[in-house]
PDB file of C-alpha atoms in Angstrom:
ATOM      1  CA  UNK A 223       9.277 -22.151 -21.141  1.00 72.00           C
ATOM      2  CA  UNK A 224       7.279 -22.319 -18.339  1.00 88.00           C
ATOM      3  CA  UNK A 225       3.769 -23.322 -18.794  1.00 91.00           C
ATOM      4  CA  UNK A 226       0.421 -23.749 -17.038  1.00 92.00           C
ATOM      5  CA  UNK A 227       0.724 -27.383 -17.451  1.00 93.00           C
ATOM      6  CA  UNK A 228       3.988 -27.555 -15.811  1.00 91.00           C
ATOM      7  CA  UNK A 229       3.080 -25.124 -12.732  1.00 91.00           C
ATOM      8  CA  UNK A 230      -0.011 -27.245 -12.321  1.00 90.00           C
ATOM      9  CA  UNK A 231       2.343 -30.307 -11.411  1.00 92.00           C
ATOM     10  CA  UNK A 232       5.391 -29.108 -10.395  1.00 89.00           C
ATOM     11  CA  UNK A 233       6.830 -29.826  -6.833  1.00 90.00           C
ATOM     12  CA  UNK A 234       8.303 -26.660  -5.718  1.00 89.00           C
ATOM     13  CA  UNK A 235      11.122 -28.766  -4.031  1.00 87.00           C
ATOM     14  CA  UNK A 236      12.545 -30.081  -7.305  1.00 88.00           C
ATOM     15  CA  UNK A 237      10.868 -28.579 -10.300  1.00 86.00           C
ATOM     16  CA  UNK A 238      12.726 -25.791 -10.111  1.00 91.00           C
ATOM     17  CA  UNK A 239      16.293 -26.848  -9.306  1.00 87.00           C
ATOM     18  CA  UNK A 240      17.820 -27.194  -6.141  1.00 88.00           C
ATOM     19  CA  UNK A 241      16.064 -24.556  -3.681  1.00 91.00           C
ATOM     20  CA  UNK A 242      18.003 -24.193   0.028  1.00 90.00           C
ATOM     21  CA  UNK A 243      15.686 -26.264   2.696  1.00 91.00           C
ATOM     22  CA  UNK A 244      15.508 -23.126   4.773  1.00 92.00           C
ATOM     23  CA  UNK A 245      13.696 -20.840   2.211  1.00 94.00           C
ATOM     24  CA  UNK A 246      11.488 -23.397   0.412  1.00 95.00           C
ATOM     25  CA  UNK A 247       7.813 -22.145   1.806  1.00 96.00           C
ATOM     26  CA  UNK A 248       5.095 -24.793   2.369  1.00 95.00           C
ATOM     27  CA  UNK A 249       1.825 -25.449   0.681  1.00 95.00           C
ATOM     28  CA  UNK A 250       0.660 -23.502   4.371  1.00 97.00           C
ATOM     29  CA  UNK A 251       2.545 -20.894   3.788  1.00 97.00           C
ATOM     30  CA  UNK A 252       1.868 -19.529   0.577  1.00 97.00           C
ATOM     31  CA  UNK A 253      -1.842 -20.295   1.457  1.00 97.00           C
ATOM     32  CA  UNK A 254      -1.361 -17.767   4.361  1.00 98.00           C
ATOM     33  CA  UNK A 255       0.527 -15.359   2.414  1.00 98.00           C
ATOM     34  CA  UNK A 256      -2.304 -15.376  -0.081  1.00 98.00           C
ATOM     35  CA  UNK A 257      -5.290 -15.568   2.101  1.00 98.00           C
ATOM     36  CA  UNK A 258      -3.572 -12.205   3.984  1.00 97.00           C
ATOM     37  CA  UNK A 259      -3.109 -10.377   0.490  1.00 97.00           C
ATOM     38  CA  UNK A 260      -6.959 -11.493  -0.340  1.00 95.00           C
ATOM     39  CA  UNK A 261      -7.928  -9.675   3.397  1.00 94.00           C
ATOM     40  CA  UNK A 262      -6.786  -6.350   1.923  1.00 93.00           C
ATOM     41  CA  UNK A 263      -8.510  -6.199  -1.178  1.00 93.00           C
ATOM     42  CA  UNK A 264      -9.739  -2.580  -1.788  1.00 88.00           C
ATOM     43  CA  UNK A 265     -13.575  -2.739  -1.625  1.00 80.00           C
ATOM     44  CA  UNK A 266     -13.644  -6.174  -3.201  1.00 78.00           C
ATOM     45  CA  UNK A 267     -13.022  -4.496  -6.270  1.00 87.00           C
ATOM     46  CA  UNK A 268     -12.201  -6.229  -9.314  1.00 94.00           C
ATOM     47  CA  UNK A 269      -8.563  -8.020  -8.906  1.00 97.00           C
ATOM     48  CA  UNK A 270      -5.755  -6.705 -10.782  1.00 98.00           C
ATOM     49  CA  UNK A 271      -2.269  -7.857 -10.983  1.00 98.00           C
ATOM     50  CA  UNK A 272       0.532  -6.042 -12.493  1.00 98.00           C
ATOM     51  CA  UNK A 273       3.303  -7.661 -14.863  1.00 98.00           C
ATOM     52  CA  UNK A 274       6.633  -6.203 -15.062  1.00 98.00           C
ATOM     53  CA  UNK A 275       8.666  -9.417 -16.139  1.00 97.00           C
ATOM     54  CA  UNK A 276       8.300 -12.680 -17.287  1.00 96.00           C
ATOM     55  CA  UNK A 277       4.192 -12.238 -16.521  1.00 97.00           C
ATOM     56  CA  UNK A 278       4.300  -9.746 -19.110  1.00 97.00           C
ATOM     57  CA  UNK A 279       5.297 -12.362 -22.227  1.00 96.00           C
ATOM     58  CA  UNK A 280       3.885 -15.476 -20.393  1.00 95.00           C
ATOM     59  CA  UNK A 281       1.629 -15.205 -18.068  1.00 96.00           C
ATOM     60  CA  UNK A 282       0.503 -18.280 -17.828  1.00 94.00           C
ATOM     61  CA  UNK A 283      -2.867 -17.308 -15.569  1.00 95.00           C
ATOM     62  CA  UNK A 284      -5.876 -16.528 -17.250  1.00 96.00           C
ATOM     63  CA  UNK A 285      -7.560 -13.188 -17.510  1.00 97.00           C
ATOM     64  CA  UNK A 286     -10.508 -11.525 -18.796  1.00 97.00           C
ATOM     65  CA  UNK A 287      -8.560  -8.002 -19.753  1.00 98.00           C
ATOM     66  CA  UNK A 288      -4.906  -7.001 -20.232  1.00 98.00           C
ATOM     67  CA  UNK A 289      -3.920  -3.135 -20.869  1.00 98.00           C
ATOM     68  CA  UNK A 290      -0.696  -1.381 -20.341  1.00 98.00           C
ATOM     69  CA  UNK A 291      -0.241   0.584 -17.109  1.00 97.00           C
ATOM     70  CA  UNK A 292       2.319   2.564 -15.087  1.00 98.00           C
ATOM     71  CA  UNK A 293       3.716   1.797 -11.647  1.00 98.00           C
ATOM     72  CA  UNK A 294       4.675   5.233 -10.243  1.00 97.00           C
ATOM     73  CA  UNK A 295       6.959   4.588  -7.212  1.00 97.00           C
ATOM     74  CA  UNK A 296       9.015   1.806  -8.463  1.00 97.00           C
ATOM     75  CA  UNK A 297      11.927   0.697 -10.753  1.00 96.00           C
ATOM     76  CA  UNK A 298      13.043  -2.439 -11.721  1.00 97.00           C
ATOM     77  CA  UNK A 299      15.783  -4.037 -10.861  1.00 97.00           C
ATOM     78  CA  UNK A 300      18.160  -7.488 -10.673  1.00 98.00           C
ATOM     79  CA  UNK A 301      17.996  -7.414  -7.167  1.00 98.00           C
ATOM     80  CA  UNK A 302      17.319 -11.248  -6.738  1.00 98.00           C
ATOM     81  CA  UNK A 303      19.663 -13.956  -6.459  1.00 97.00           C
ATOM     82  CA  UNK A 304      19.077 -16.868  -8.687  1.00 97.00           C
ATOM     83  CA  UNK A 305      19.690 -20.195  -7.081  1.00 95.00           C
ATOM     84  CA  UNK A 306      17.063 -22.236  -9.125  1.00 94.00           C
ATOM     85  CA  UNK A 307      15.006 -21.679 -12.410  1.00 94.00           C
ATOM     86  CA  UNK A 308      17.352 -20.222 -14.171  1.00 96.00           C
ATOM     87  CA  UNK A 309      20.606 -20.455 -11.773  1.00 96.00           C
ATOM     88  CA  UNK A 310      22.154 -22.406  -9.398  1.00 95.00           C
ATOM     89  CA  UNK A 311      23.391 -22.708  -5.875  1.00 93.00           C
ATOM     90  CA  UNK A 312      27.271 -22.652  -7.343  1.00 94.00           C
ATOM     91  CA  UNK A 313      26.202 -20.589 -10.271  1.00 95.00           C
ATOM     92  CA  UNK A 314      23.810 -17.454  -9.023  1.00 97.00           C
ATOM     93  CA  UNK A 315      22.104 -15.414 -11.313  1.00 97.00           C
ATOM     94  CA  UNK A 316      19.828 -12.256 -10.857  1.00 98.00           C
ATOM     95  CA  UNK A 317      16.310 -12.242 -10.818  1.00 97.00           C
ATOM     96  CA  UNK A 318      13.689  -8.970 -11.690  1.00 97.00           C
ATOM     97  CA  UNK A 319      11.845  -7.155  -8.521  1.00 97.00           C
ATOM     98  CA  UNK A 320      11.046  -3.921  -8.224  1.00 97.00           C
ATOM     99  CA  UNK A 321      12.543  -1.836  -5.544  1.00 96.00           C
ATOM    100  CA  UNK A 322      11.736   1.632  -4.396  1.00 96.00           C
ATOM    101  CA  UNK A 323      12.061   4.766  -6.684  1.00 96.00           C
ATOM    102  CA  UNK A 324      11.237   5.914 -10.286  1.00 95.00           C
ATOM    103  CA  UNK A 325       8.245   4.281 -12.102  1.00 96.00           C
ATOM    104  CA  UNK A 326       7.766   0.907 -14.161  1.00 97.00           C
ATOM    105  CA  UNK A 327       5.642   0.215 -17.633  1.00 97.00           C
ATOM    106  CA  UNK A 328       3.958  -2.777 -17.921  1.00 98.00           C
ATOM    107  CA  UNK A 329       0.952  -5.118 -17.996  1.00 98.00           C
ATOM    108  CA  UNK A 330      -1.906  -5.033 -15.782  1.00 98.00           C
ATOM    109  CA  UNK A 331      -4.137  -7.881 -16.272  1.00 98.00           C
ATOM    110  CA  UNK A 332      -8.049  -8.451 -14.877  1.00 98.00           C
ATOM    111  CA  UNK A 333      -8.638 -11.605 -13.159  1.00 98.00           C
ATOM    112  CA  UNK A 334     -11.710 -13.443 -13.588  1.00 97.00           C
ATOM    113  CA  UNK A 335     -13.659 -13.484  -9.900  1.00 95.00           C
ATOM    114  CA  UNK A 336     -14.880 -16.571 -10.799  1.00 96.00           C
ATOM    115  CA  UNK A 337     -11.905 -18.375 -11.198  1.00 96.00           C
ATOM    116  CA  UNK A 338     -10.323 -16.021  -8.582  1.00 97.00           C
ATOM    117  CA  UNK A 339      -8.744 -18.281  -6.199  1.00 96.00           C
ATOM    118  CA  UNK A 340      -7.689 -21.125  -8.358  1.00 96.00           C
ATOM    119  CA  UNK A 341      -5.530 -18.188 -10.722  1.00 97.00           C
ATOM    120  CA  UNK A 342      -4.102 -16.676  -7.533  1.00 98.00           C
ATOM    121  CA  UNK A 343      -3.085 -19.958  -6.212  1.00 97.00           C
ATOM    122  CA  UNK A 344      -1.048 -21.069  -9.424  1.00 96.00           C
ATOM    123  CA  UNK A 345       0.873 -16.874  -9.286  1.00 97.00           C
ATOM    124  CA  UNK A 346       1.267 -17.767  -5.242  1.00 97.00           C
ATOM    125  CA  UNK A 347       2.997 -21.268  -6.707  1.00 96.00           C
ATOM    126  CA  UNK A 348       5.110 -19.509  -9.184  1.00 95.00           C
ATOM    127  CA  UNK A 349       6.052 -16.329  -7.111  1.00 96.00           C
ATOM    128  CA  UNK A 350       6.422 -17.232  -3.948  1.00 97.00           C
ATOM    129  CA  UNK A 351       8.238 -20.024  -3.666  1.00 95.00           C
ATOM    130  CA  UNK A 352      10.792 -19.155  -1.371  1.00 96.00           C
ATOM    131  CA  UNK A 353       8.522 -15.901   0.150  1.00 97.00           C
ATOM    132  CA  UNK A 354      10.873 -13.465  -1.731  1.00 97.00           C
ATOM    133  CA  UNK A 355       7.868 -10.975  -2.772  1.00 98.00           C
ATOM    134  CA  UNK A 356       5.933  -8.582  -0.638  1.00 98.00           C
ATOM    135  CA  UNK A 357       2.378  -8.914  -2.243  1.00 98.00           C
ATOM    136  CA  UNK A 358       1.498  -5.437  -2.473  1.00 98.00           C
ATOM    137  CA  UNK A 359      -1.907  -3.391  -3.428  1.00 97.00           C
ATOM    138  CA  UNK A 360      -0.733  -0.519  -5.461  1.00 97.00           C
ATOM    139  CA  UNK A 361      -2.418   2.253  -7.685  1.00 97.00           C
ATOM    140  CA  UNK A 362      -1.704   1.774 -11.351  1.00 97.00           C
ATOM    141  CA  UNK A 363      -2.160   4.227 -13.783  1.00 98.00           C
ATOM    142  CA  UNK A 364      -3.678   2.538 -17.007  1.00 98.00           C
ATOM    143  CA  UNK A 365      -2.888   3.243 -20.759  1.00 96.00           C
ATOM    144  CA  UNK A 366      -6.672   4.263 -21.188  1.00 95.00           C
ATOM    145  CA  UNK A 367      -6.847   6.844 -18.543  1.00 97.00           C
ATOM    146  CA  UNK A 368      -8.027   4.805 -15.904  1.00 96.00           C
ATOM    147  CA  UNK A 369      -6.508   4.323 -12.146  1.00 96.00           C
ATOM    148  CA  UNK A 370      -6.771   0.872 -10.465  1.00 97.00           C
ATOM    149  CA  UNK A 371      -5.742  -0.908  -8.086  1.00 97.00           C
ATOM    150  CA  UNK A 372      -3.014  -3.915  -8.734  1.00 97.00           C
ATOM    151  CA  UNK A 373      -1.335  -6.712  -6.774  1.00 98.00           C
ATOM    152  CA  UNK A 374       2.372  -6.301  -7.609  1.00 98.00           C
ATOM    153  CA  UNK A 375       4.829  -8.132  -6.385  1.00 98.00           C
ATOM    154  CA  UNK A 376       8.076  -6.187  -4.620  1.00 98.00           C
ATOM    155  CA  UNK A 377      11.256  -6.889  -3.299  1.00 97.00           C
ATOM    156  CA  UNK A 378      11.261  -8.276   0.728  1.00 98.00           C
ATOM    157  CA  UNK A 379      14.584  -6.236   1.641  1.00 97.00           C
ATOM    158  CA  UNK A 380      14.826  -8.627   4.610  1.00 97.00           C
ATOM    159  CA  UNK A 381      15.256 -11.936   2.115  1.00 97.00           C
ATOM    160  CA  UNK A 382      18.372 -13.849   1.891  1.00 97.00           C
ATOM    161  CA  UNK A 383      18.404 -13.651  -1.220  1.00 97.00           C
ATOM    162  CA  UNK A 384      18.375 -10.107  -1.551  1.00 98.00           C
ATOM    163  CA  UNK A 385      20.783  -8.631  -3.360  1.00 98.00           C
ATOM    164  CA  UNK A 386      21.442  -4.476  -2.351  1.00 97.00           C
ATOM    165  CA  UNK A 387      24.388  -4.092  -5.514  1.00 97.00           C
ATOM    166  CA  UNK A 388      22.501  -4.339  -9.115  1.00 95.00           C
ATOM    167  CA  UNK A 389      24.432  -2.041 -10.850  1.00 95.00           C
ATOM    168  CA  UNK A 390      24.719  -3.249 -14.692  1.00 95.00           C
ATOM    169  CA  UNK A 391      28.602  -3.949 -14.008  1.00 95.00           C
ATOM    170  CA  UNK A 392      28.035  -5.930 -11.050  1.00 96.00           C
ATOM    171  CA  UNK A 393      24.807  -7.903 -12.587  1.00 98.00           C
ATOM    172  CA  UNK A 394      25.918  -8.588 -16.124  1.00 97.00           C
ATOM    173  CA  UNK A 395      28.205 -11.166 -15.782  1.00 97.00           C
ATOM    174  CA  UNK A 396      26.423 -13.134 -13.334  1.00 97.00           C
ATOM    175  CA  UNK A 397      23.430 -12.801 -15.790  1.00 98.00           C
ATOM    176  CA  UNK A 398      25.742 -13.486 -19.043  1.00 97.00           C
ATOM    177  CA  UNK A 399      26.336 -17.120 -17.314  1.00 96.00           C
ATOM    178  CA  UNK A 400      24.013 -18.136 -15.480  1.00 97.00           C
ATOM    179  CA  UNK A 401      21.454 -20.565 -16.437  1.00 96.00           C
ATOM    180  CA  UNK A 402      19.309 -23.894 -14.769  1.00 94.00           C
ATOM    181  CA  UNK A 403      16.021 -25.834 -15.289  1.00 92.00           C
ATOM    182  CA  UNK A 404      14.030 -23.233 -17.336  1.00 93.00           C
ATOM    183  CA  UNK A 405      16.690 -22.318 -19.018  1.00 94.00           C
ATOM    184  CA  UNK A 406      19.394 -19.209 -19.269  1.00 96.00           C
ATOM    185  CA  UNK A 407      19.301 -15.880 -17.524  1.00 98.00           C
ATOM    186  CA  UNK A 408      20.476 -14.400 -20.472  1.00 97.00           C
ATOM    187  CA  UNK A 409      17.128 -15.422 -22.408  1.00 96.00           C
ATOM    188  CA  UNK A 410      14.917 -14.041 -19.194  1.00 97.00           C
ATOM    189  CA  UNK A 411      16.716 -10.964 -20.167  1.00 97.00           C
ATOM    190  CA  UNK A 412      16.752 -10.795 -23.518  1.00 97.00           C
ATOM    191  CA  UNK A 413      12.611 -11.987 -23.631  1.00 96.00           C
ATOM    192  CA  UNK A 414      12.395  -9.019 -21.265  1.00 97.00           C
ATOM    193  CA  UNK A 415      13.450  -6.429 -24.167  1.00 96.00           C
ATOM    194  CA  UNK A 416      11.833  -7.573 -26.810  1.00 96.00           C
ATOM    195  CA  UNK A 417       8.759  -7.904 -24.480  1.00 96.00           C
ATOM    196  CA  UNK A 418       9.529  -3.758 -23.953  1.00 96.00           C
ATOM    197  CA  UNK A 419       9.826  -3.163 -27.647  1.00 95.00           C
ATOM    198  CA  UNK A 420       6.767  -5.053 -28.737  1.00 95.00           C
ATOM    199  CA  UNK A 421       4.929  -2.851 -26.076  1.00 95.00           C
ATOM    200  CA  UNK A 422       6.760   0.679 -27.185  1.00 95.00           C
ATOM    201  CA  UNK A 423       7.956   0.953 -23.589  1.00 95.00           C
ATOM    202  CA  UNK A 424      11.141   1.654 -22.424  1.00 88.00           C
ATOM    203  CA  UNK A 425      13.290   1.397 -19.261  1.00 90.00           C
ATOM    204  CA  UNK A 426      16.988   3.029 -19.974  1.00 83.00           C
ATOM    205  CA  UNK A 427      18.904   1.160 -17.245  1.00 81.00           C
ATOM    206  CA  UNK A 428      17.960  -2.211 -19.152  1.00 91.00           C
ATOM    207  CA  UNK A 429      19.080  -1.453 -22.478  1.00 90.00           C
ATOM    208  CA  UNK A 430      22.393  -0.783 -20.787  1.00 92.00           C
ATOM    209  CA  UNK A 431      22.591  -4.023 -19.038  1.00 96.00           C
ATOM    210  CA  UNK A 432      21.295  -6.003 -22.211  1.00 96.00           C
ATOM    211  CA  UNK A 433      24.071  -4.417 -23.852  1.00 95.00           C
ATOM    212  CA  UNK A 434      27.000  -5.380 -21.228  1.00 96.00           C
ATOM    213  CA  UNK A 435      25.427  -9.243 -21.330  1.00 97.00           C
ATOM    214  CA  UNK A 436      25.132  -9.075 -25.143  1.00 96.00           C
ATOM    215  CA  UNK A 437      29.219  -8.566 -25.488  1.00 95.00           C
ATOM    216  CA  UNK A 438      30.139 -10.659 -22.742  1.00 96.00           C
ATOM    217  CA  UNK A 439      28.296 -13.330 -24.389  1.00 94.00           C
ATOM    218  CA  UNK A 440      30.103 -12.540 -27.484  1.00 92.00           C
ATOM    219  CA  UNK A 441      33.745 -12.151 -26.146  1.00 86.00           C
ATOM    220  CA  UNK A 442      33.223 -14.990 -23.360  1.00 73.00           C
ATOM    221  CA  UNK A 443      30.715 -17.576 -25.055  1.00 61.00           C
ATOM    222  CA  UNK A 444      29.427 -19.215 -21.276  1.00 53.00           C
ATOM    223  CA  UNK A 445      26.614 -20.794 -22.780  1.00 49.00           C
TER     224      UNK A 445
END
């Protein structure tokens, strides 16, 4: 599993796997990226950021307050080819973003300001490595009854990597293979459910594509 440790170390060029030389952002870059999403913080309010994957189970980032919250707006979906973590170059999996349409449960967690910068700069390290993301200030409607304001990472429609076809047929089997440094896609996956279940939340189109992986895995062992 990932952890904080890890992050803290890693070199983006090889902890992950092999990443393409073309799409591997620099220190600079993700610096930029996150000193840009830091100049349009609402009203320096308190910073938010919004889990809807594998931040949800590890987030690895410390915060002072976690509550559930839905993303109105935006679905989820395996719209990311995996070429590293937990694929390969000659062995692409999918990867979770959101892309526009519908609405998403999950976590929204509090940062603390005083460790602001140093939290944001380990989620810039594990996010953005190859730019992917579009850092994005949404509205989040809490569990509680409260409305704030969250960083959430989207889709960049304009990536290489971006994949336009993640139906459950089309994403399954890539997903029922595919694995790499952290592991399988599979287990990304499957975490993701039980994640949901824990919570009481529940996203329809996921269940079916747990469901396709689950017997491919079972009919065509891969891993």
């Amino acid at each position: 599993m990932l952890t904080r440790d890890f992050l803290l170390k890693a070199d983006c060029k090889t902890a992950f796997g092999t990443i393409e030389e073309s799409l591997l952002w620099t220190c600079e870059q993700r610096a930029s990226s996150l000193a840009a999403a830091l100049a349009c913080r609402p009203d320096h309010s308190p910073v938010w950021i919004f889990g809807y994957g594998s931040l949800m189970w590890n987030p690895v980032f410390e915060s002072d307050e976690v509550a559930s919250g839905t993303l109105r707006g935006w679905h989820r979906a395996f719209c990311l080819r995996l070429t590293a973590g937990r694929g390969t170059h000659n062995q692409p999996g999918r990867m979770l973003a959101l892309k526009e349409g519908g609405q998403t449960s999950g976590l929204a967690f509090r940062l603390p300001e005083e460790k602001l910068h140093e939290e944001l700069e380990l989620l810039w390290k594990r996010e953005m490595i190859t730019g992917c993301y579009l850092p994005t200030w949404c509205e989040l409607a809490l569990e509680d009854g409260r409305n704030v304001t969250a960083l959430v990472f989207i889709m960049d429609p304009r990536h290489p990597l971006y994949e336009a076809d993640s139906c459950a047929s089309t994403i399954a089997p890539l997903i029922a293979r595919a694995s790499g440094p952290l592991g399988t896609n599979a287990q990304y996956l499957f975490s993701l459910e039980q994640e949901l279940v824990k919570r009481g939340m529940h996203d329809k189109c996921l269940t079916d594509l747990v469901q396709q992986v689950r017997e491919l895995q079972s009919s065509h062992p891969y891993v």
